[in-house]
mmCIF file of C-alpha atoms in Angstrom:
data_model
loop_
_atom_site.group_PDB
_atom_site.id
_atom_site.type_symbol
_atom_site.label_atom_id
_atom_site.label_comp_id
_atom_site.label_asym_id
_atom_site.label_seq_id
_atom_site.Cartn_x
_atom_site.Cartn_y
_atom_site.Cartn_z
ATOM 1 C CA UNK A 184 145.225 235.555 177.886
ATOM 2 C CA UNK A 185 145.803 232.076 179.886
ATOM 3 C CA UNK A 186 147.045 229.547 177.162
ATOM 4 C CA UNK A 187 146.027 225.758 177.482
ATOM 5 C CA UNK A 188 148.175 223.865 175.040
ATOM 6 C CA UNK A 189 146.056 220.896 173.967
ATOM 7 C CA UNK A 190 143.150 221.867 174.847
ATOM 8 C CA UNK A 191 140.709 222.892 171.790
ATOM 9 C CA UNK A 192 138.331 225.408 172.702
ATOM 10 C CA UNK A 193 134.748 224.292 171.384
ATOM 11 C CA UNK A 194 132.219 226.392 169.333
ATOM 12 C CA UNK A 195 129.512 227.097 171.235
ATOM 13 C CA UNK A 196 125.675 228.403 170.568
ATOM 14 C CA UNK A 197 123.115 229.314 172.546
ATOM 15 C CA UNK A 198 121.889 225.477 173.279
ATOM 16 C CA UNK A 199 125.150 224.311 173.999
ATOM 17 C CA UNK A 200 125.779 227.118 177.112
ATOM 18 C CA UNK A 201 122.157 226.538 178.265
ATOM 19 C CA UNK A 202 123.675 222.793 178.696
ATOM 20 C CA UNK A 203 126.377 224.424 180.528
ATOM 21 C CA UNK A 204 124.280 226.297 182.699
ATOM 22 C CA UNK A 205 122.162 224.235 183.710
ATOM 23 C CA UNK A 206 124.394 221.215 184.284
ATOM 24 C CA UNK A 207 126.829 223.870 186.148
ATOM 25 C CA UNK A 208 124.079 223.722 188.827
ATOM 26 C CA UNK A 209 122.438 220.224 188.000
ATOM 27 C CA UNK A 210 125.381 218.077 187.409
ATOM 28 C CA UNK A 211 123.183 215.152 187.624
ATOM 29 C CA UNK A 212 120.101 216.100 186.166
ATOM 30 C CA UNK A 213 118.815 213.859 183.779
ATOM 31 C CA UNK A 214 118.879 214.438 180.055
ATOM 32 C CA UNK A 215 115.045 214.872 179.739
ATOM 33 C CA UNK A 216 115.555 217.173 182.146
ATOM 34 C CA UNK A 217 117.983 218.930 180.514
ATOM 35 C CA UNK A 218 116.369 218.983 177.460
ATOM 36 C CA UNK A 219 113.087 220.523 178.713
ATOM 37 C CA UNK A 220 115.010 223.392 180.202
ATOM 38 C CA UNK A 221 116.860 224.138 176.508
ATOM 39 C CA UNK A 222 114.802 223.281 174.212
ATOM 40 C CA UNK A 223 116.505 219.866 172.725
ATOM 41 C CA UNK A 224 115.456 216.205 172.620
ATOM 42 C CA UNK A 225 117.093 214.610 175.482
ATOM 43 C CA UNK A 226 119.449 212.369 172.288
ATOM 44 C CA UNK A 227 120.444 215.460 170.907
ATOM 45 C CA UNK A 228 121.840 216.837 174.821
ATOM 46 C CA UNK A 229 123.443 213.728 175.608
ATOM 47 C CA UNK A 230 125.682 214.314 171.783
ATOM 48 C CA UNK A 231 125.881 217.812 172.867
ATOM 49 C CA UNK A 232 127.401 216.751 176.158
ATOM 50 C CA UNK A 233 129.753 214.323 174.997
ATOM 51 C CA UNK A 234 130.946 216.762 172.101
ATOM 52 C CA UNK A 235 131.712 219.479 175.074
ATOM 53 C CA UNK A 236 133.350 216.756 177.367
ATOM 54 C CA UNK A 237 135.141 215.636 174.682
ATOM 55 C CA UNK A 238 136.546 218.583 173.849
ATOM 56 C CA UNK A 239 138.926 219.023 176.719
ATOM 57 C CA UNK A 240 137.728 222.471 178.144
ATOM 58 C CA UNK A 241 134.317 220.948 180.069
ATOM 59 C CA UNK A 242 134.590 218.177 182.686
ATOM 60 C CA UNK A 243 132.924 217.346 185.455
ATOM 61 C CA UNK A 244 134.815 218.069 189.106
ATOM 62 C CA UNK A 245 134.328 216.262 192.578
ATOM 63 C CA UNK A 246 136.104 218.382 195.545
ATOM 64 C CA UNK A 247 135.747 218.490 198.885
ATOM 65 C CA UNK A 248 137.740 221.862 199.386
ATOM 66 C CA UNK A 249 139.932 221.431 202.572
ATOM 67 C CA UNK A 250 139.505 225.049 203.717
ATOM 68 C CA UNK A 251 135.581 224.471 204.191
ATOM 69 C CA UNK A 252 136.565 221.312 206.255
ATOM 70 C CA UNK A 253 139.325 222.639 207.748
ATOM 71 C CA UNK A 254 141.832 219.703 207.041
ATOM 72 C CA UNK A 255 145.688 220.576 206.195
ATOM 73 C CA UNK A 256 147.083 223.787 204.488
ATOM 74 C CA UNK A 257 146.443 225.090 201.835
ATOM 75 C CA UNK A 258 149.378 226.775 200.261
ATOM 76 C CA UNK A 259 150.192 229.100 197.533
ATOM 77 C CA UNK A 260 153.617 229.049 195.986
ATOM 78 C CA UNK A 261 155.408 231.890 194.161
ATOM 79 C CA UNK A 262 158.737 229.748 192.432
ATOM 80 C CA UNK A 263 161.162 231.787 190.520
ATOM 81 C CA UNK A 264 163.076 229.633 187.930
ATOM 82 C CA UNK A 265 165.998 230.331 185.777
ATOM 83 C CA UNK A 266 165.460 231.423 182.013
ATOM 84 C CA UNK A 267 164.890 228.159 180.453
ATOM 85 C CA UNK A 268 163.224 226.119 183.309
ATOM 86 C CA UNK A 269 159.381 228.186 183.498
ATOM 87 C CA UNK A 270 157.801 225.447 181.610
ATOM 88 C CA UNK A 271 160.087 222.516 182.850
ATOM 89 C CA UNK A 272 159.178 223.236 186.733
ATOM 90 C CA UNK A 273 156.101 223.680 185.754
ATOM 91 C CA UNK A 274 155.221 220.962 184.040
ATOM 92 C CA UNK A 275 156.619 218.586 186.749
ATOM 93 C CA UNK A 276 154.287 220.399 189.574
ATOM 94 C CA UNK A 277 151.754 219.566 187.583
ATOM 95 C CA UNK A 278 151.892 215.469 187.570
ATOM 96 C CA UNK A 279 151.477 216.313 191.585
ATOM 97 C CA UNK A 280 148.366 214.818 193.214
ATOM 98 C CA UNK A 281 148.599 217.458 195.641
ATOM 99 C CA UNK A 282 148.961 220.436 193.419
ATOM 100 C CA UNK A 283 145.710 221.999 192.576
ATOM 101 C CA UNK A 284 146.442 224.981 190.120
ATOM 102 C CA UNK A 285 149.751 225.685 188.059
ATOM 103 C CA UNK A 286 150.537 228.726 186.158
ATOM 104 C CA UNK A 287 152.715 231.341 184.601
ATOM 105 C CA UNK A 288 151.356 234.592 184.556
ATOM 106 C CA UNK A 289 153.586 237.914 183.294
ATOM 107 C CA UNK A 290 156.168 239.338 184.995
ATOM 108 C CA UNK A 291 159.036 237.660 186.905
ATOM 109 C CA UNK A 292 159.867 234.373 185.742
ATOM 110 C CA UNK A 293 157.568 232.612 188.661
ATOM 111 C CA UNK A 294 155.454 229.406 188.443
ATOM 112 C CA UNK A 295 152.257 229.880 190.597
ATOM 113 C CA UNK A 296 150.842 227.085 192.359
ATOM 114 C CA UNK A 297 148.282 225.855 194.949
ATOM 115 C CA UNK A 298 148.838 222.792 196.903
ATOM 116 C CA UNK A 299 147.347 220.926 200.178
ATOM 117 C CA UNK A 300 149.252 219.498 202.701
ATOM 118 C CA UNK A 301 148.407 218.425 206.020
ATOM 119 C CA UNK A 302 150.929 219.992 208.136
ATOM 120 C CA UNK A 303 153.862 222.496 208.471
ATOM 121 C CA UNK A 304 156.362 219.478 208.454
ATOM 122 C CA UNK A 305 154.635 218.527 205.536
ATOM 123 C CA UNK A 306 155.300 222.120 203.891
ATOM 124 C CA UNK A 307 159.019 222.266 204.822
ATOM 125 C CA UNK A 308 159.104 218.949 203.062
ATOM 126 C CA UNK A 309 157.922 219.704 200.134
ATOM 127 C CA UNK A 310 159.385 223.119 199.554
ATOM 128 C CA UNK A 311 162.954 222.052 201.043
ATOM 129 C CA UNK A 312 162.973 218.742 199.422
ATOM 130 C CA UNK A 313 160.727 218.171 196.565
ATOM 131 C CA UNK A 314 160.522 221.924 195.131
ATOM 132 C CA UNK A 315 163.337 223.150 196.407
ATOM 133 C CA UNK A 316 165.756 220.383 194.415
ATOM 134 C CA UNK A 317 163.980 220.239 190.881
ATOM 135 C CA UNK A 318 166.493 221.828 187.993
ATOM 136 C CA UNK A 319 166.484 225.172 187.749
ATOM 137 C CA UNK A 320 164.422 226.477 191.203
ATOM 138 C CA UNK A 321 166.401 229.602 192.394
ATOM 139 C CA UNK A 322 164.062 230.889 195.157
ATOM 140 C CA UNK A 323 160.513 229.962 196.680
ATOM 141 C CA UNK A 324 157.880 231.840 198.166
ATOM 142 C CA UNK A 325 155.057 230.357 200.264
ATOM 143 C CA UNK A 326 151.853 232.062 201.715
ATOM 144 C CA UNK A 327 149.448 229.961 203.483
ATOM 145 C CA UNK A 328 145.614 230.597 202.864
ATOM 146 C CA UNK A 329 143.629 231.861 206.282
ATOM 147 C CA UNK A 330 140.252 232.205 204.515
ATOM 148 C CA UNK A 331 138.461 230.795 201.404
ATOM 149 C CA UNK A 332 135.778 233.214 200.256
ATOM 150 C CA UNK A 333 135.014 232.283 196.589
ATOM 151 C CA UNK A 334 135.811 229.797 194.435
ATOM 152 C CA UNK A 335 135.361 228.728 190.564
ATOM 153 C CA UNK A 336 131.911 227.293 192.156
ATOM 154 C CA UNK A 337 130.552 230.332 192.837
ATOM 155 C CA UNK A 338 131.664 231.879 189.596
ATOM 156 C CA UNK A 339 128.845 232.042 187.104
ATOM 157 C CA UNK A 340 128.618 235.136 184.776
ATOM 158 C CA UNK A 341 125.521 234.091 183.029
ATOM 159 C CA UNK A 342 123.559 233.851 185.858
ATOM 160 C CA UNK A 343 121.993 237.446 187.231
ATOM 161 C CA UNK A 344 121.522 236.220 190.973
ATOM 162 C CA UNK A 345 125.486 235.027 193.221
ATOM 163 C CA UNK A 346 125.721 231.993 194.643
ATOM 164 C CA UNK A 347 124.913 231.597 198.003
ATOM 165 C CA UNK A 348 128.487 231.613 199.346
ATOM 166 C CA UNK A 349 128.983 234.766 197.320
ATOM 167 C CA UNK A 350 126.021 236.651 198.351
ATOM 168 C CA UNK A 351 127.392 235.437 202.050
ATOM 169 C CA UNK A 352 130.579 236.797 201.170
ATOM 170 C CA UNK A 353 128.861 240.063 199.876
ATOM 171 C CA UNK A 354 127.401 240.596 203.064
ATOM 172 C CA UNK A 355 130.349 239.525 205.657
ATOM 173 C CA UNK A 356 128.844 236.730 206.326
ATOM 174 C CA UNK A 357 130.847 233.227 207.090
ATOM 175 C CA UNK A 358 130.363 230.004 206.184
ATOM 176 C CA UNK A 359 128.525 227.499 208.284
ATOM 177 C CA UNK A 360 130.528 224.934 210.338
ATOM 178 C CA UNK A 361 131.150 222.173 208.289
ATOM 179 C CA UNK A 362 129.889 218.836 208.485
ATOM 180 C CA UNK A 363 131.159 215.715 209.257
ATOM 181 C CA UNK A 364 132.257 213.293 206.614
ATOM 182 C CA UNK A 365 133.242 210.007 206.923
ATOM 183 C CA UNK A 366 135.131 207.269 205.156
ATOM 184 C CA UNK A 367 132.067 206.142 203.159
ATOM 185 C CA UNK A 368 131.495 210.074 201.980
ATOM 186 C CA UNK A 369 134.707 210.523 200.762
ATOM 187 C CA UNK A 370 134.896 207.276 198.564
ATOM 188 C CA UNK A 371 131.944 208.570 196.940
ATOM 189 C CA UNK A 372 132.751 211.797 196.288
ATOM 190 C CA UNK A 373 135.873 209.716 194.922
ATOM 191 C CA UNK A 374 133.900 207.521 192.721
ATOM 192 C CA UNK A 375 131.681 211.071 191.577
ATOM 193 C CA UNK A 376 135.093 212.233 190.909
ATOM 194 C CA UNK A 377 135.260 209.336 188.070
ATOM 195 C CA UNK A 378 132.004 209.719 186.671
ATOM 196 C CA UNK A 379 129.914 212.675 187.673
ATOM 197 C CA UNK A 380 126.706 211.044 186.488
ATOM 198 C CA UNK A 381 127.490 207.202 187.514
ATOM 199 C CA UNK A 382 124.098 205.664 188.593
ATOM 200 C CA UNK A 383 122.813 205.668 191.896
ATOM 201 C CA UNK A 384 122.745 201.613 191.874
ATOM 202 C CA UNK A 385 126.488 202.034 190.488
ATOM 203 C CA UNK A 386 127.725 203.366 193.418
ATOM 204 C CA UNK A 387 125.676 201.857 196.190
ATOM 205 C CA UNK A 388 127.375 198.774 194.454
ATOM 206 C CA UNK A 389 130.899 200.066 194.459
ATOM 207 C CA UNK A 390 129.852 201.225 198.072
ATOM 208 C CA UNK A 391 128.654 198.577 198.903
ATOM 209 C CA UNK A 392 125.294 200.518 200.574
ATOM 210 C CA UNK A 393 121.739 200.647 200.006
ATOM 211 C CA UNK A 394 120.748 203.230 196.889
ATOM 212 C CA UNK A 395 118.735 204.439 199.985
ATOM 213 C CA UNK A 396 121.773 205.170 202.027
ATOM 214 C CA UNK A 397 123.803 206.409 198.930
ATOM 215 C CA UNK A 398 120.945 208.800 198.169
ATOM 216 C CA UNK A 399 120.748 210.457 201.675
ATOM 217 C CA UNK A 400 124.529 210.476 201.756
ATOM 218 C CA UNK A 401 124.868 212.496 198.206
ATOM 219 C CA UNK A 402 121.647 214.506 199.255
ATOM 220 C CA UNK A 403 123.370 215.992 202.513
ATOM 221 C CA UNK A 404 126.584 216.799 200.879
ATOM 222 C CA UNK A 405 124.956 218.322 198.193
ATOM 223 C CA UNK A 406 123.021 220.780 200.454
ATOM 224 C CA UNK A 407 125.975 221.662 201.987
ATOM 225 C CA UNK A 408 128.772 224.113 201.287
ATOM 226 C CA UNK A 409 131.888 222.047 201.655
ATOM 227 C CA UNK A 410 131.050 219.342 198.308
ATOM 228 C CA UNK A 411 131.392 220.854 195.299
ATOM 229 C CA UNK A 412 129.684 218.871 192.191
ATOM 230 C CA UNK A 413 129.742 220.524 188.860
ATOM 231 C CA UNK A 414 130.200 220.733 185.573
ATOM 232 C CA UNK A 415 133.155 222.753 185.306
ATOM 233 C CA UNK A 416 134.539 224.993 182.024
ATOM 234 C CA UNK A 417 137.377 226.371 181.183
ATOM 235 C CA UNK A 418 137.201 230.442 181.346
ATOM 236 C CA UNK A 419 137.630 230.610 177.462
ATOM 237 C CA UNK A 420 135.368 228.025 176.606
ATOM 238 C CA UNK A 421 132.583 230.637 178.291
ATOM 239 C CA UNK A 422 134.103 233.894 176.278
ATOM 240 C CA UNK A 423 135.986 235.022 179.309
ATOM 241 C CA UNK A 424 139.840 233.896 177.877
ATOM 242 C CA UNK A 425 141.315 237.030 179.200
ATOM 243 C CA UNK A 426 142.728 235.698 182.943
ATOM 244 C CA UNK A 427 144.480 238.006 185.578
ATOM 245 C CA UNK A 428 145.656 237.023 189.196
ATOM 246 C CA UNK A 429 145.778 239.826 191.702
ATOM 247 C CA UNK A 430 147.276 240.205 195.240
ATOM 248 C CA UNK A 431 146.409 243.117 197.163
ATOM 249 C CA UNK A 432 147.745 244.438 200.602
ATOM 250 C CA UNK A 433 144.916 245.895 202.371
ATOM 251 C CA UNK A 434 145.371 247.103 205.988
ATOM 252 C CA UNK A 435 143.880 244.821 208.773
ATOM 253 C CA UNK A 436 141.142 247.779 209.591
ATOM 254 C CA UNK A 437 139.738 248.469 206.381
ATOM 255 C CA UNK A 438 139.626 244.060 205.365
ATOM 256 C CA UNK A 439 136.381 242.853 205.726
ATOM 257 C CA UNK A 440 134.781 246.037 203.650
ATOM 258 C CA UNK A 441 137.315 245.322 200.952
ATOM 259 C CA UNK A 442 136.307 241.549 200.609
ATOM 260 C CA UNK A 443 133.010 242.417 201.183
ATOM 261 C CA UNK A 444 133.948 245.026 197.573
ATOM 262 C CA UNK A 445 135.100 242.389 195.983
ATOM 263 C CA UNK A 446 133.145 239.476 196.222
ATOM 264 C CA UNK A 447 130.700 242.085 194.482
ATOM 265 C CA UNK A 448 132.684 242.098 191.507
ATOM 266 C CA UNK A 449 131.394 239.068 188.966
ATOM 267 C CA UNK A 450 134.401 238.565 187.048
ATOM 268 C CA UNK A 451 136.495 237.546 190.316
ATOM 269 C CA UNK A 452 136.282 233.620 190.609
ATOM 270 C CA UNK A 453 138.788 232.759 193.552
ATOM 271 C CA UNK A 454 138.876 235.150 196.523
ATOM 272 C CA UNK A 455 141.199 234.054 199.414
ATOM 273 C CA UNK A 456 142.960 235.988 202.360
ATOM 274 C CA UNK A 457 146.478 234.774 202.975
ATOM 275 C CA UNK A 458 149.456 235.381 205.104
ATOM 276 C CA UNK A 459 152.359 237.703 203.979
ATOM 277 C CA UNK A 460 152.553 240.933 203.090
ATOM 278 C CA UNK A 461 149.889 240.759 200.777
ATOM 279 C CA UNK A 462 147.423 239.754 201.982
ATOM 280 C CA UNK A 463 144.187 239.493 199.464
ATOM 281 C CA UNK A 464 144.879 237.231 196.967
ATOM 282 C CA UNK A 465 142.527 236.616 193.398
ATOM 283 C CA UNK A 466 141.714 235.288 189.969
ATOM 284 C CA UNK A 467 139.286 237.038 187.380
ATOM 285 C CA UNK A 468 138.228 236.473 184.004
ATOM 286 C CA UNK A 469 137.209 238.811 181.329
ATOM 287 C CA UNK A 470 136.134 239.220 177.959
ATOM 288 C CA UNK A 471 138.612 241.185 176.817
ATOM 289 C CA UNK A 472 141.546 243.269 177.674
ATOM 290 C CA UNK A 473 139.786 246.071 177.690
ATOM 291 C CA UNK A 474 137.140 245.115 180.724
ATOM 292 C CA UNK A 475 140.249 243.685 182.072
ATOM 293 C CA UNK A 476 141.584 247.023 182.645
ATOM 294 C CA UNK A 477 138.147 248.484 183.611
ATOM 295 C CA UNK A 478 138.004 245.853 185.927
ATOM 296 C CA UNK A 479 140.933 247.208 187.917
ATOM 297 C CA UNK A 480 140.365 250.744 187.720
ATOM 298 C CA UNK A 481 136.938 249.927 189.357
ATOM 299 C CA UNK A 482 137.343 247.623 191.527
ATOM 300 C CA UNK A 483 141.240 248.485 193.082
ATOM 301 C CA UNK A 484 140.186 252.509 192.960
ATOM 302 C CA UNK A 485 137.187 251.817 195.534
ATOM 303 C CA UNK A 486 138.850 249.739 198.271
ATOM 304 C CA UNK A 487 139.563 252.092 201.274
ATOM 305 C CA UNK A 488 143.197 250.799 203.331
ATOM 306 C CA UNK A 489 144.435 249.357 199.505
ATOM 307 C CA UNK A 490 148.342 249.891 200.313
ATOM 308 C CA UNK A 491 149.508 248.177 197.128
ATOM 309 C CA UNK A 492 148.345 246.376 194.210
ATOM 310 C CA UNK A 493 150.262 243.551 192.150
ATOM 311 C CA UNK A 494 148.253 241.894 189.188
ATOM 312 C CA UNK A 495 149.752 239.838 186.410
ATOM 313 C CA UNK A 496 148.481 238.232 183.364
ATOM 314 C CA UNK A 497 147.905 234.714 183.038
ATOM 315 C CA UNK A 498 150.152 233.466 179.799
ATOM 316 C CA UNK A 499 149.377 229.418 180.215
ATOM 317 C CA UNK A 500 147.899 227.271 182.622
ATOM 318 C CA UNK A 501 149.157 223.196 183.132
ATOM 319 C CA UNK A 502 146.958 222.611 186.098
ATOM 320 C CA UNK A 503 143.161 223.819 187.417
ATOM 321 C CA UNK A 504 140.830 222.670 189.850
ATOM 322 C CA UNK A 505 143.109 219.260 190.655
ATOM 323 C CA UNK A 506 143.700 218.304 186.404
ATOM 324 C CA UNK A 507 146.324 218.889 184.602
ATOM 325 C CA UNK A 508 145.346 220.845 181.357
ATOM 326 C CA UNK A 509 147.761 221.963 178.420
ATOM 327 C CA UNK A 510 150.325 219.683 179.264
ATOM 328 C CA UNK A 511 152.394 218.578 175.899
ATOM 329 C CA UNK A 512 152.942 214.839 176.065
ATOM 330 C CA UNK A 513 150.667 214.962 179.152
ATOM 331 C CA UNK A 514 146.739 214.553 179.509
ATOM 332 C CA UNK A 515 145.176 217.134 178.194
ATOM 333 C CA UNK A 516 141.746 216.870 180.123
ATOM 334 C CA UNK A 517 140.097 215.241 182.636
ATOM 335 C CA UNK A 518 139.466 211.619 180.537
ATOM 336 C CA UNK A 519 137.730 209.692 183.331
ATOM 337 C CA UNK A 520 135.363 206.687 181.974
ATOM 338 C CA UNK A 521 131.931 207.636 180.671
ATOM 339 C CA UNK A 522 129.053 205.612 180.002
ATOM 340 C CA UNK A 523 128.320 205.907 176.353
ATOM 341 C CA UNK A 524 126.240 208.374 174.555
ATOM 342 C CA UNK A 525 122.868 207.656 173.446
ATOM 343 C CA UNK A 526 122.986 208.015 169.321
ATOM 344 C CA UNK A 527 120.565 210.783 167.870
#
């Protein structure tokens, strides 16, 4: 069970994940909105909201993933540490900017991370020099992602129909090319990264662009695959606080029908291929232990060319999706500036 230190986990009812839902996919819908979809007065979401943001475990997330633009390497990093330095190395990984995801699962004493970097200099650098020389770093182990299939976007177990990037994936399918973003896209999805729901005249001010302009610019990254906008929670905060990570080597002839297996599976919420020996690398979340292990007997028993399996269970996370989380004496949570909540 993946352990965020600091992080509360809120109480939720049956309004309060029909907020979650809905937002998940709506991040910007309004309140009256919202509330006509769940069943609340639009005063009574907004509280709601605030009360979930508040909590730690909800925020709202801005990413323009660089495997669906096709910018840098991305990078996943196995780093064994002495006995006494797991939480030390990875607590300082996760002040990184370019760290998205730090862990410690079970098994060896490893800290698991996911950063970007633009280039293979770049990567020497920063596993030579940076990780290489913090206290108590015996040994590092990098594999460099080839293909992104599914992400925490595309991970939604209260919804009966995939995204479509997993219903792509299902079927073999690839991604279409991306599209072109410029300067003025990325300082909004910036400024979306401080405040999800900013106004429209907000940011054609900060932009300094029409709302007209600002509106077709956030309308054509929405409708495409490589902006993600969303109102992100934490596994546990869902009822899924049971967290494995998985790497599987599959051989080369039998790969596509095993991804195509296991983007089939619901409870898998990051699907990548990678370099190295193994070669299938994932993240799942479950209820329980129990349809943790039913989860692997299933899924693992059914893949034709599976040549070995490794999965491990997440014990605390410090970093996901770019934030740090569970940090002690760090932020716990995503705090960026909000516009204040309408009183009931």
């Amino acid at each position: 069970m993946a352990e965020n230190r600091g992080v509360p986990q809120p109480s939720l009812d049956a309004a309060d994940l029909g907020i979650l839902q809905y937002l998940s996919r709506h991040p910007r819908a309004s309140f009256a909105e919202v509330g006509a979809r769940v069943g609340l007065h639009e005063r009574t979401v907004a509280r709601r909201l605030g009360r979930l943001l508040e909590s730690g475990g909800v925020r709202f997330i801005a990413d323009l993933p660089n495997e669906y633009l096709g910018e840098g390497l991305v990078v996943e990093l196995a780093v064994r540490c002495a006995p006494g330095f797991l939480e030390e190395v990875a607590k300082a990984l996760a002040t990184r900017s370019n760290v998205r995801s730090v862990e410690v699962a079970t098994g060896d004493l490893v800290v698991l991370a996911e950063v970007t970097v633009a280039d293979e200099t770049e990567l020497v650098e920063m596993v030579d020099r940076t990780v290489g020389r913090m206290p108590g770093v015996l040994d590092i182990h990098s594999a460099v992602v080839l293909r992104l299939l599914l992400t925490a976007a595309d991970w939604a177990p209260y919804e009966a129909e995939p995204s479509p990037l997993r219903r792509l994936a299902i079927e073999g399918g690839r991604p279409p090319p991306p599209i072109a973003v410029d300067p003025s896209d990325r300082e909004l999805v910036r400024l979306l990264g401080e405040d999800a729901r900013m106004p429209m005249s907000a940011l054609a001010t900060r932009l300094r662009l029409s709302e007209s302009s600002v509106r077709r610019r956030l309308n054509r990254l929405m409708a495409s695959h490589v902006f993600h906008l969303r109102l992100f929670a934490e596994p546990a905060v869902l009822g899924y606080p049971v967290e494995t990570r998985f790497q599987l080597e599959v051989r080369h002839a039998h790969l596509d029908a095993a991804l195509r297996r296991l983007s089939r599976e619901p409870s898998i919420r990051h699907l990548v291929v990678t370099t190295g020996r193994s070669n299938v690398l994932g993240y799942a979340s479950h209820a329980s232990t129990a349809g943790m292990h039913d989860f692997h007997a299933r899924a693992f028993a059914e893949l034709d060319g599976l040549r070995e399996v490794r999965t491990a269970l997440l014990m605390r996370t410090y970093r996901r999706a770019g934030r740090s989380v569970g940090v002690p004496g760090g932020p716990a949570a995503d705090r960026s500036p909000r516009r204040p909540i309408p009183p009931a």
